Amino acid sequence: MAPFITSLLLFSAILVHGSSAAFDYGSALRNSILFFEGQRSGKLPPNQRVKWRGDSGLSDGNDVGLNLQGGYYDAGDNVKYGLPMAYTITLLSWGVVEFGSRMRAKNELSNALEAIKWGTDYFIRAHPQPEVLYGEVGDGDSDHSCWQRPEDMTTPRTAYRIDASRPGTDLAAETAAAFASASLAFRQSNPAYSGELLKHAKQLFDFANKYKALYHESIPVASSFYHSSGYNDELLWAAAWLQRATGEKVYLDYLGNQPLGTGGTRSEFSWDDKFAGAQALVAKLVLEGKVGNNGIWEDYKKSVEQFICSCIQKGNSNVRRTAGGLLYWRDFVPIQYVASSMLLTTAYSDYLANAGGSLQCPGGAARPDDLVSFARSQVDYILGANPRQISYMVGYGNRFPQQAHHRAASIVSKAKDPTPVECKEGFNKWFNSQAPNPNVMVGAVVGGPDENDGFADQRSNVHQSEPATTTVGPLVGLLARVALVIPS
C-alpha cells in the first residue's frame, strides 16, 4: 500500500503546484514533428531522420496513370485517407501560422514546414484537375487483414477519387482548408509555393460548393473508417481559411450569409466536426473589429466561446474529465480530441490577448493566460502528470508505451532484416508478440487512457495504443504555444 500512497501524493503535488518545470516542451515539440517522418509514404528524401523507415507506396497511382506517391499513413495502418490527412495538414498549418515564431525559437520551424509540405505536395498530385481529387489510396478492409510494414505491402493500392459525377463536399472543402492554411504558413518563406497552394484551395472550394454530397458516398471504402457526419462544417472551415489567406470579400460574404447558421455550440472539435474551428477564425475577425459583433457574427463568437468555456470547466455543460484531470470525449483514441480542442483554445487565447479581452463564462471570467494554463495542464497529463505517471508520447520521458499499435514500428526494419514479411506472418511473428516494438516511434502519441485513467500497453488494444496523425497534428502547435521560452 505504501508505494501506491507515495505515488498518489506525488501526483497530488503535481496537480496542486503545477508541473511545468518537470517537462521539456521543446523536446516534446521536436519529437512530435519527427513523428511525421515515421508516417511518410513514398520515396524518402536524403535528409530523412527516421532511419528505420524505407521507401513505400511507390506504385501508388499507377492504376489511374498518375503519380500519387507521398502523403501520410493515417495511423498504425498503411492506408492514405484523404479526409483525416487534410485535417491534419490544416491543424499543422494552423500551429505554424499562430506559433511559428515560437517554433523558430526552438529551431523547429523548418521541420514543421517540411512536415506540412510532405502533405501538400501529395495533395497537389492528388488534385490533377479543378474538379478531380483523389481521396484515398488503399482500403482499410484488405489492409487490416494483413500485418506488414509499409515497405512490404502486398495489399491492393487502389486509388479512389471524387469528381463532378461522384462528388465529396466534405473532402474537397477540407483539402481546400489544408491548402489555404498552408499557403499562409509558407507565405514568407516560399511565396511562389504559397501562391500555388492558394490556387488549389480556391479551385477545391468552388468544387466543394458546386456539387453537394458526402464523400464516403462516392468512396464507399472509406465509410467504415472515416464516416463523415456532414459537410457544412468543412465548407465554413474552408471559407474561413480562404478569407484569412486572401482577404477577399467573396469568402467573408459566404461566412456572413449562412441560411443553415454557424453550427451552434459544439460538443467537440475533431476531424469530423470543424464548426468550432471555423467559429474561432470568424470570432478573430470580430475581436479585430473587421466585422460587427451582432447577428451571425455574434453567433460565431458566442458559440466558440461557449465551447471553450465548457473545455476549461467554466461552462454550463462542461466536458467531462477523468479523475486525473484529462478532458475526455470518447473511448477511441481519446487524446486526439484533447489536442485539437486545446490548440483551438490556445489560439483563441492569443486572439483575446491581442484584443485586450477576456472570456466571460457562466462559471466566471477567464483571462487569456488562464486558457493557456488549462491547456498546459492537458499537455502535462499527456507527457506524464497523470495517475499512471506514464508519458503517452513514445520516446519522451523515462516511461512510455512500448507496444504501440503500429505496423511499421512493431516489425523489425528492412535495414536490419530485408526479408519481406508476408501478410499473415506479420500477425504471428510480430503483432502477437509481447516484446516491445523493435523500432521506437519517437513522437507518436498513442490513443490514451480510459475514462478511469487506466491504460493497457498492449499492441492489440487498438483503442488506447494506436497513434494517429490527427492526434499529433494539433499537438505540434499546442506544444509550441505552451513552451516556456518566449522568442525575442
XYZ file of C-alpha atoms in Angstrom, residues 135-444:
310
model
C -9.212 10.959 -51.676
C -7.841 7.550 -50.753
C -5.139 5.070 -51.751
C -5.564 1.521 -50.479
C -8.550 0.327 -48.486
C -8.954 -0.457 -44.838
C -10.526 -3.896 -45.086
C -7.734 -5.510 -47.098
C -5.067 -3.549 -45.252
C -6.353 -4.558 -41.831
C -6.371 -8.226 -42.836
C -2.552 -8.058 -43.025
C 0.166 -7.003 -40.587
C 3.020 -5.806 -42.786
C 5.464 -2.951 -42.697
C 4.631 -0.422 -45.447
C 7.832 -1.312 -47.292
C 6.433 -4.855 -47.861
C 2.793 -4.112 -48.689
C 1.089 -6.788 -50.792
C -2.436 -5.389 -50.366
C -4.198 -3.534 -53.214
C -3.228 0.122 -53.654
C -6.367 1.207 -55.459
C -6.766 4.964 -55.897
C -10.236 6.400 -55.243
C -11.430 9.803 -56.409
C -14.224 12.303 -56.245
C -15.309 14.332 -59.260
C -18.376 16.079 -60.695
C -20.276 12.808 -61.128
C -19.179 11.422 -57.738
C -18.661 14.472 -55.525
C -17.434 14.775 -51.959
C -18.108 18.185 -50.481
C -16.514 17.496 -47.105
C -13.327 16.018 -48.565
C -12.898 18.761 -51.177
C -13.583 21.532 -48.646
C -11.239 20.113 -46.007
C -8.487 19.792 -48.594
C -9.199 23.400 -49.607
C -8.753 24.382 -45.950
C -5.445 22.487 -45.863
C -4.208 24.296 -48.970
C -5.359 27.713 -47.748
C -3.889 27.390 -44.263
C -0.633 26.003 -45.663
C -0.441 28.933 -48.090
C -0.331 31.200 -45.046
C 2.333 29.055 -43.399
C 4.574 29.373 -46.493
C 3.766 32.982 -47.361
C 7.067 34.434 -46.103
C 9.487 31.579 -46.733
C 8.226 30.413 -50.133
C 5.826 32.913 -51.788
C 5.672 31.034 -55.097
C 4.691 27.785 -53.400
C 2.199 29.687 -51.236
C 0.558 31.035 -54.389
C 0.320 27.570 -55.909
C -1.348 26.244 -52.775
C -3.852 29.082 -52.804
C -4.784 28.341 -56.423
C -5.631 24.753 -55.482
C -7.545 25.938 -52.415
C -9.800 28.192 -54.466
C -10.486 25.515 -57.074
C -11.373 22.914 -54.470
C -13.631 25.274 -52.542
C -15.533 26.059 -55.720
C -15.776 22.331 -56.476
C -16.999 21.580 -52.942
C -19.598 24.333 -53.042
C -20.864 23.413 -56.504
C -21.547 19.696 -56.003
C -23.003 18.664 -52.654
C -22.571 15.138 -51.332
C -20.829 13.274 -48.520
C -17.506 11.967 -49.743
C -17.949 8.437 -48.425
C -20.977 8.038 -50.693
C -18.544 8.388 -53.607
C -15.703 6.493 -51.892
C -17.634 3.782 -50.013
C -14.471 2.013 -48.805
C -13.847 4.990 -46.520
C -17.199 4.704 -44.779
C -16.239 2.121 -42.140
C -13.162 4.075 -41.109
C -13.787 7.799 -41.606
C -17.522 8.177 -41.993
C -18.421 11.836 -42.319
C -21.416 13.201 -40.398
C -21.870 16.245 -42.644
C -20.179 18.837 -44.817
C -21.439 22.247 -43.707
C -18.647 22.469 -41.150
C -15.956 21.858 -43.760
C -17.458 24.499 -46.038
C -17.361 27.136 -43.286
C -13.873 25.997 -42.204
C -12.541 26.279 -45.751
C -14.223 29.643 -46.327
C -12.749 30.980 -43.078
C -9.239 29.928 -44.066
C -9.644 31.321 -47.575
C -10.873 34.610 -46.138
C -7.827 34.787 -43.902
C -5.459 33.827 -46.710
C -6.901 36.178 -49.336
C -8.910 38.878 -47.582
C -11.359 38.600 -50.474
C -14.911 39.749 -49.852
C -16.438 36.697 -51.524
C -15.376 34.466 -48.642
C -16.476 36.937 -45.978
C -19.854 37.188 -47.688
C -20.073 33.402 -47.722
C -19.463 33.275 -43.972
C -21.964 36.054 -43.335
C -24.784 34.598 -45.419
C -25.408 31.172 -43.986
C -29.049 30.071 -44.053
C -28.078 26.978 -42.037
C -26.365 29.092 -39.381
C -22.971 28.778 -37.744
C -23.300 25.296 -36.274
C -24.181 26.458 -32.772
C -22.203 25.463 -29.706
C -20.381 22.233 -30.448
C -19.561 19.333 -28.176
C -16.182 18.635 -29.831
C -13.616 19.857 -32.341
C -12.316 16.984 -34.430
C -11.589 15.550 -37.875
C -15.353 15.083 -38.288
C -16.575 18.362 -36.764
C -14.772 21.596 -37.649
C -17.511 24.056 -36.714
C -15.686 25.274 -33.590
C -12.527 25.899 -35.624
C -14.414 27.942 -38.196
C -16.142 29.845 -35.402
C -12.789 30.684 -33.810
C -11.417 32.112 -37.061
C -14.521 34.246 -37.573
C -14.507 35.346 -33.918
C -10.977 36.631 -34.525
C -12.453 38.983 -37.138
C -15.000 40.160 -34.580
C -12.308 40.808 -31.970
C -10.282 42.758 -34.542
C -13.291 44.879 -35.457
C -13.315 43.679 -39.061
C -16.950 42.619 -38.744
C -19.646 43.642 -36.299
C -20.408 41.914 -33.019
C -24.030 41.317 -33.863
C -26.237 38.982 -35.841
C -24.497 35.999 -37.349
C -21.055 37.349 -36.379
C -22.100 37.363 -32.732
C -23.358 33.789 -33.149
C -19.953 32.617 -34.355
C -18.162 34.268 -31.432
C -20.650 33.241 -28.800
C -20.654 29.611 -29.944
C -16.883 29.123 -29.884
C -16.564 30.897 -26.549
C -19.212 28.639 -25.008
C -17.272 25.640 -26.342
C -14.027 26.897 -24.794
C -15.796 27.663 -21.502
C -17.007 24.061 -21.398
C -13.476 22.797 -22.063
C -11.904 24.849 -19.272
C -14.675 23.775 -16.861
C -16.402 27.146 -16.636
C -19.401 26.432 -18.854
C -22.977 25.341 -18.352
C -22.264 21.899 -19.788
C -18.635 21.130 -19.094
C -16.666 18.476 -20.939
C -16.192 15.523 -18.603
C -12.762 14.828 -17.172
C -11.060 11.786 -15.781
C -10.259 11.777 -12.064
C -6.680 12.582 -13.075
C -7.808 15.698 -14.947
C -7.783 14.756 -18.657
C -10.633 16.054 -20.783
C -12.486 13.029 -22.053
C -14.729 12.892 -25.103
C -14.558 9.340 -26.473
C -13.128 5.931 -25.704
C -11.441 5.552 -29.100
C -8.146 7.483 -29.354
C -9.252 9.984 -26.674
C -6.161 12.216 -26.702
C -6.792 13.376 -30.266
C -9.860 15.337 -29.107
C -7.867 16.895 -26.279
C -5.068 18.015 -28.602
C -7.371 19.622 -31.162
C -9.544 21.427 -28.609
C -6.503 22.750 -26.760
C -4.868 24.015 -29.969
C -8.070 25.941 -30.612
C -8.126 27.199 -27.020
C -4.553 28.477 -27.100
C -5.034 30.125 -30.488
C -8.109 31.858 -29.124
C -6.240 32.954 -26.014
C -3.912 34.940 -28.268
C -6.838 36.404 -30.224
C -8.291 37.599 -26.916
C -4.956 38.917 -25.654
C -4.323 40.888 -28.829
C -7.753 42.469 -28.478
C -7.271 43.177 -24.775
C -10.219 40.960 -23.942
C -11.137 38.044 -21.733
C -13.620 35.207 -21.813
C -16.880 35.701 -19.949
C -18.033 32.220 -18.988
C -21.051 31.181 -16.923
C -18.609 29.926 -14.290
C -16.645 33.167 -14.172
C -14.254 35.219 -16.240
C -11.172 33.644 -17.807
C -8.161 35.657 -18.894
C -6.066 34.631 -21.897
C -3.383 33.302 -19.514
C -5.999 31.123 -17.825
C -6.751 29.447 -21.146
C -3.071 28.722 -21.729
C -2.647 27.407 -18.194
C -5.513 24.995 -18.640
C -4.133 23.839 -21.974
C -0.744 23.322 -20.342
C -2.351 21.087 -17.716
C -3.648 18.867 -20.507
C -0.240 18.732 -22.182
C 1.347 17.860 -18.849
C -1.092 14.993 -18.374
C -0.149 13.642 -21.799
C 3.565 13.924 -21.019
C 3.384 12.224 -17.631
C 1.496 14.232 -14.981
C -1.150 11.545 -14.642
C -2.037 8.839 -12.105
C -0.019 6.232 -14.010
C 2.977 8.570 -14.321
C 3.447 7.475 -17.925
C 4.159 9.623 -20.954
C 1.690 8.885 -23.720
C 4.251 10.218 -26.201
C 6.543 7.430 -27.354
C 10.202 8.283 -26.837
C 9.517 11.052 -24.319
C 10.420 10.600 -20.650
C 11.584 7.513 -18.819
C 8.321 5.588 -19.102
C 6.251 5.453 -22.266
C 4.260 2.855 -24.246
C 6.345 0.009 -25.639
C 3.735 -1.751 -27.770
C 2.114 0.965 -29.850
C -0.377 -0.484 -32.348
C 1.666 0.400 -35.416
C 2.723 -1.924 -38.218
C 5.977 -0.233 -39.176
C 7.153 0.254 -35.592
C 6.250 -3.265 -34.496
C 8.218 -5.131 -37.207
C 11.996 -5.164 -37.419
C 13.143 -2.663 -40.041
C 14.274 -3.702 -43.506
C 17.630 -2.099 -42.735
C 18.195 -4.826 -40.133
C 16.384 -7.665 -41.888
C 15.427 -7.153 -45.555
C 13.415 -10.387 -45.678
C 9.848 -9.472 -46.744
C 7.172 -10.000 -44.100
C 4.140 -11.742 -45.574
C 0.556 -10.747 -44.820
C -0.358 -13.291 -42.125
C 3.200 -13.871 -40.993
C 3.197 -10.385 -39.535
C 0.407 -11.294 -37.115
C 2.049 -14.493 -35.962
C 5.567 -13.159 -35.538
C 5.106 -9.516 -34.661
C 1.557 -8.450 -33.775
C 1.072 -11.264 -31.252
C 4.493 -10.792 -29.707
C 4.614 -9.495 -26.148
C 8.013 -7.902 -26.759
C 8.432 -4.122 -27.114
C 8.285 -2.719 -30.632
C 11.725 -3.089 -32.248
C 11.508 0.470 -33.607
C 10.890 3.397 -31.259
C 8.279 5.566 -32.979
C 9.556 8.819 -31.491
C 6.826 11.431 -31.144
C 3.920 9.060 -31.652
